C-alpha cells in the first residue's frame, strides 16, 4: 500500500505474504519482513497524501498504525511466553491517542463500535504516570462518538460521566482488550454501566 501510495480503498485484502512452507523458517521470515517494512517506511514521504481508513489521510497513518499493531502483538507473544511486557510510557500514550482518534472510523471491521451511542455521555481515560499529555475524553452522542479536544490550559478538566485511571501502558493494553477494566490495575470512577457498555462494544 505504501509503495503504491493508494488513493482509494483496496478492492481486495489478498496479499502474498510469502509465508514459508515450514514453521522452522518463520523466525527468518519475520526478520526479513521487519527489514522490508523498515526499508519501506524509511523511503516513504510520510506527508504524502494517501487513502487511510482513519482520520489522517497521509502515508504516516500507516506507519503509526503498524507501529501499534506490531507493539500489541509483541505483547501477545511475551504474555504467551510468561514474560512481563514493558512499554515505554510516551509510546503507550501515543498509542492511546492513535486508538481513540481512529476508533470512530473502524466500524467496517469492528462492527460493534457502531453501537457506541449514548445521550451525550462522556468517558475519560487518565494516565497515572503522565502529565498534560495523559488524558483523553471521549463523548458518546446519539449519532456516534468521538475524542474531544480539550483546551490545553491549566483550567480544571471537564467532568466525565465515567473515568478509568491507570498507567499509560496498562490503559493501552486495556483499550486493545488485553486487560480487563475490572482488574486491580485500574481505578474506576463514575458510571460503571457506561464503562461496561464501552468495553463490550469497542473491541478492535
GROMACS .gro file of C-alpha atoms in nm:
model
  204
    1UNK     CA    1   0.000   0.000   0.000
    2UNK     CA    2   0.278   0.244   0.086
    3UNK     CA    3   0.478   0.160  -0.224
    4UNK     CA    4   0.176   0.228  -0.445
    5UNK     CA    5   0.055   0.532  -0.244
    6UNK     CA    6  -0.300   0.405  -0.291
    7UNK     CA    7  -0.564   0.677  -0.307
    8UNK     CA    8  -0.876   0.460  -0.279
    9UNK     CA    9  -0.982   0.173  -0.053
   10UNK     CA   10  -0.829  -0.152  -0.185
   11UNK     CA   11  -1.074  -0.382  -0.357
   12UNK     CA   12  -0.908  -0.695  -0.219
   13UNK     CA   13  -0.737  -0.789   0.107
   14UNK     CA   14  -0.550  -1.074  -0.062
   15UNK     CA   15  -0.177  -1.019  -0.019
   16UNK     CA   16   0.108  -1.258  -0.098
   17UNK     CA   17   0.284  -1.275   0.239
   18UNK     CA   18   0.542  -1.521   0.104
   19UNK     CA   19   0.490  -1.742   0.408
   20UNK     CA   20   0.744  -2.025   0.436
   21UNK     CA   21   0.629  -2.382   0.397
   22UNK     CA   22   0.783  -2.498   0.724
   23UNK     CA   23   0.740  -2.341   1.066
   24UNK     CA   24   1.112  -2.357   1.146
   25UNK     CA   25   1.163  -2.092   0.877
   26UNK     CA   26   0.926  -1.845   1.044
   27UNK     CA   27   1.189  -1.663   1.254
   28UNK     CA   28   1.391  -1.576   0.942
   29UNK     CA   29   1.071  -1.479   0.762
   30UNK     CA   30   0.976  -1.244   1.046
   31UNK     CA   31   1.321  -1.085   1.044
   32UNK     CA   32   1.314  -1.033   0.668
   33UNK     CA   33   0.960  -0.894   0.684
   34UNK     CA   34   1.060  -0.647   0.954
   35UNK     CA   35   1.359  -0.535   0.749
   36UNK     CA   36   1.140  -0.491   0.441
   37UNK     CA   37   0.888  -0.285   0.637
   38UNK     CA   38   1.163  -0.067   0.785
   39UNK     CA   39   1.307  -0.009   0.437
   40UNK     CA   40   0.968   0.099   0.300
   41UNK     CA   41   0.899   0.324   0.599
   42UNK     CA   42   1.239   0.495   0.561
   43UNK     CA   43   1.186   0.553   0.189
   44UNK     CA   44   0.833   0.690   0.227
   45UNK     CA   45   0.740   1.057   0.236
   46UNK     CA   46   0.528   1.048   0.550
   47UNK     CA   47   0.342   1.363   0.443
   48UNK     CA   48   0.239   1.213   0.108
   49UNK     CA   49  -0.141   1.217   0.060
   50UNK     CA   50  -0.280   0.867   0.075
   51UNK     CA   51  -0.601   0.683   0.148
   52UNK     CA   52  -0.640   0.556   0.503
   53UNK     CA   53  -0.938   0.416   0.692
   54UNK     CA   54  -0.872   0.655   0.980
   55UNK     CA   55  -0.852   1.030   1.029
   56UNK     CA   56  -0.505   1.109   0.892
   57UNK     CA   57  -0.513   1.075   0.513
   58UNK     CA   58  -0.136   1.058   0.471
   59UNK     CA   59   0.125   0.784   0.447
   60UNK     CA   60   0.222   0.845   0.810
   61UNK     CA   61  -0.113   0.697   0.917
   62UNK     CA   62   0.003   0.352   0.809
   63UNK     CA   63   0.345   0.378   0.970
   64UNK     CA   64   0.189   0.481   1.301
   65UNK     CA   65  -0.084   0.215   1.268
   66UNK     CA   66   0.169  -0.062   1.205
   67UNK     CA   67   0.380   0.055   1.499
   68UNK     CA   68   0.098  -0.011   1.744
   69UNK     CA   69  -0.034  -0.318   1.565
   70UNK     CA   70   0.314  -0.469   1.596
   71UNK     CA   71   0.359  -0.349   1.954
   72UNK     CA   72   0.039  -0.513   2.075
   73UNK     CA   73   0.121  -0.843   1.907
   74UNK     CA   74   0.470  -0.829   2.056
   75UNK     CA   75   0.297  -0.806   2.395
   76UNK     CA   76   0.082  -1.106   2.297
   77UNK     CA   77   0.394  -1.309   2.223
   78UNK     CA   78   0.558  -1.207   2.551
   79UNK     CA   79   0.248  -1.296   2.752
   80UNK     CA   80   0.229  -1.634   2.578
   81UNK     CA   81   0.585  -1.698   2.695
   82UNK     CA   82   0.507  -1.593   3.050
   83UNK     CA   83   0.710  -1.273   3.020
   84UNK     CA   84   0.615  -0.933   3.161
   85UNK     CA   85   0.592  -0.686   2.871
   86UNK     CA   86   0.739  -0.340   2.907
   87UNK     CA   87   0.611  -0.046   2.704
   88UNK     CA   88   0.770   0.298   2.700
   89UNK     CA   89   0.534   0.546   2.867
   90UNK     CA   90   0.547   0.808   2.591
   91UNK     CA   91   0.494   0.540   2.326
   92UNK     CA   92   0.198   0.396   2.517
   93UNK     CA   93   0.042   0.743   2.549
   94UNK     CA   94   0.074   0.796   2.173
   95UNK     CA   95  -0.084   0.455   2.119
   96UNK     CA   96  -0.384   0.551   2.333
   97UNK     CA   97  -0.426   0.867   2.130
   98UNK     CA   98  -0.395   0.679   1.800
   99UNK     CA   99  -0.651   0.419   1.909
  100UNK     CA  100  -0.913   0.666   2.035
  101UNK     CA  101  -0.866   0.900   1.739
  102UNK     CA  102  -0.929   0.629   1.482
  103UNK     CA  103  -1.180   0.404   1.660
  104UNK     CA  104  -1.486   0.602   1.538
  105UNK     CA  105  -1.384   0.508   1.182
  106UNK     CA  106  -1.337   0.134   1.246
  107UNK     CA  107  -1.695   0.013   1.206
  108UNK     CA  108  -1.621  -0.163   0.875
  109UNK     CA  109  -1.408  -0.423   1.057
  110UNK     CA  110  -1.518  -0.365   1.419
  111UNK     CA  111  -1.897  -0.352   1.372
  112UNK     CA  112  -1.986  -0.333   1.741
  113UNK     CA  113  -1.837   0.016   1.754
  114UNK     CA  114  -2.144   0.133   1.563
  115UNK     CA  115  -2.338   0.074   1.886
  116UNK     CA  116  -2.125   0.312   2.089
  117UNK     CA  117  -2.407   0.561   2.124
  118UNK     CA  118  -2.544   0.741   2.427
  119UNK     CA  119  -2.731   1.065   2.502
  120UNK     CA  120  -2.427   1.291   2.544
  121UNK     CA  121  -2.227   1.080   2.789
  122UNK     CA  122  -1.851   1.103   2.840
  123UNK     CA  123  -1.575   0.857   2.928
  124UNK     CA  124  -1.232   0.977   3.040
  125UNK     CA  125  -0.910   0.778   3.020
  126UNK     CA  126  -0.648   0.923   3.251
  127UNK     CA  127  -0.285   0.818   3.295
  128UNK     CA  128  -0.148   0.797   3.644
  129UNK     CA  129   0.211   0.822   3.516
  130UNK     CA  130   0.176   1.114   3.272
  131UNK     CA  131   0.145   1.489   3.278
  132UNK     CA  132  -0.057   1.705   3.040
  133UNK     CA  133  -0.041   1.452   2.755
  134UNK     CA  134  -0.202   1.172   2.952
  135UNK     CA  135  -0.573   1.247   2.947
  136UNK     CA  136  -0.841   1.170   2.687
  137UNK     CA  137  -1.213   1.245   2.690
  138UNK     CA  138  -1.448   1.052   2.462
  139UNK     CA  139  -1.802   1.178   2.406
  140UNK     CA  140  -2.080   0.935   2.316
  141UNK     CA  141  -2.369   1.102   2.133
  142UNK     CA  142  -2.692   0.966   1.983
  143UNK     CA  143  -2.528   0.979   1.638
  144UNK     CA  144  -2.186   0.840   1.728
  145UNK     CA  145  -1.879   0.905   1.939
  146UNK     CA  146  -1.551   1.091   1.912
  147UNK     CA  147  -1.244   1.202   2.102
  148UNK     CA  148  -1.299   1.552   2.240
  149UNK     CA  149  -1.021   1.809   2.205
  150UNK     CA  150  -0.991   1.990   2.535
  151UNK     CA  151  -0.821   2.325   2.584
  152UNK     CA  152  -0.453   2.285   2.668
  153UNK     CA  153  -0.454   2.533   2.954
  154UNK     CA  154  -0.444   2.497   3.330
  155UNK     CA  155  -0.817   2.501   3.392
  156UNK     CA  156  -0.989   2.208   3.554
  157UNK     CA  157  -1.073   1.924   3.310
  158UNK     CA  158  -1.432   1.878   3.205
  159UNK     CA  159  -1.616   1.637   3.437
  160UNK     CA  160  -1.678   1.293   3.288
  161UNK     CA  161  -1.962   1.051   3.349
  162UNK     CA  162  -1.711   0.769   3.389
  163UNK     CA  163  -1.334   0.762   3.429
  164UNK     CA  164  -1.069   0.492   3.402
  165UNK     CA  165  -0.733   0.568   3.561
  166UNK     CA  166  -0.417   0.361   3.516
  167UNK     CA  167  -0.065   0.370   3.378
  168UNK     CA  168  -0.025   0.454   3.011
  169UNK     CA  169   0.093   0.102   2.929
  170UNK     CA  170  -0.198  -0.059   3.113
  171UNK     CA  171  -0.451   0.174   2.951
  172UNK     CA  172  -0.315   0.091   2.606
  173UNK     CA  173  -0.347  -0.282   2.671
  174UNK     CA  174  -0.692  -0.224   2.819
  175UNK     CA  175  -0.814  -0.049   2.505
  176UNK     CA  176  -0.687  -0.339   2.295
  177UNK     CA  177  -0.866  -0.591   2.512
  178UNK     CA  178  -0.553  -0.741   2.668
  179UNK     CA  179  -0.655  -0.633   3.020
  180UNK     CA  180  -0.992  -0.627   3.198
  181UNK     CA  181  -1.112  -0.288   3.318
  182UNK     CA  182  -1.228  -0.452   3.643
  183UNK     CA  183  -0.875  -0.561   3.735
  184UNK     CA  184  -0.678  -0.405   4.018
  185UNK     CA  185  -0.463  -0.221   3.763
  186UNK     CA  186  -0.734   0.041   3.720
  187UNK     CA  187  -0.930   0.288   3.928
  188UNK     CA  188  -1.287   0.323   3.804
  189UNK     CA  189  -1.490   0.633   3.881
  190UNK     CA  190  -1.848   0.722   3.795
  191UNK     CA  191  -2.096   0.522   3.589
  192UNK     CA  192  -1.975   0.162   3.573
  193UNK     CA  193  -2.259   0.063   3.339
  194UNK     CA  194  -2.131   0.319   3.088
  195UNK     CA  195  -1.784   0.166   3.114
  196UNK     CA  196  -1.930  -0.182   3.062
  197UNK     CA  197  -2.107  -0.053   2.750
  198UNK     CA  198  -1.785   0.098   2.619
  199UNK     CA  199  -1.568  -0.210   2.669
  200UNK     CA  200  -1.826  -0.452   2.534
  201UNK     CA  201  -1.851  -0.257   2.206
  202UNK     CA  202  -1.505  -0.114   2.148
  203UNK     CA  203  -1.315  -0.433   2.060
  204UNK     CA  204  -1.067  -0.358   1.784
   0.00000   0.00000   0.00000
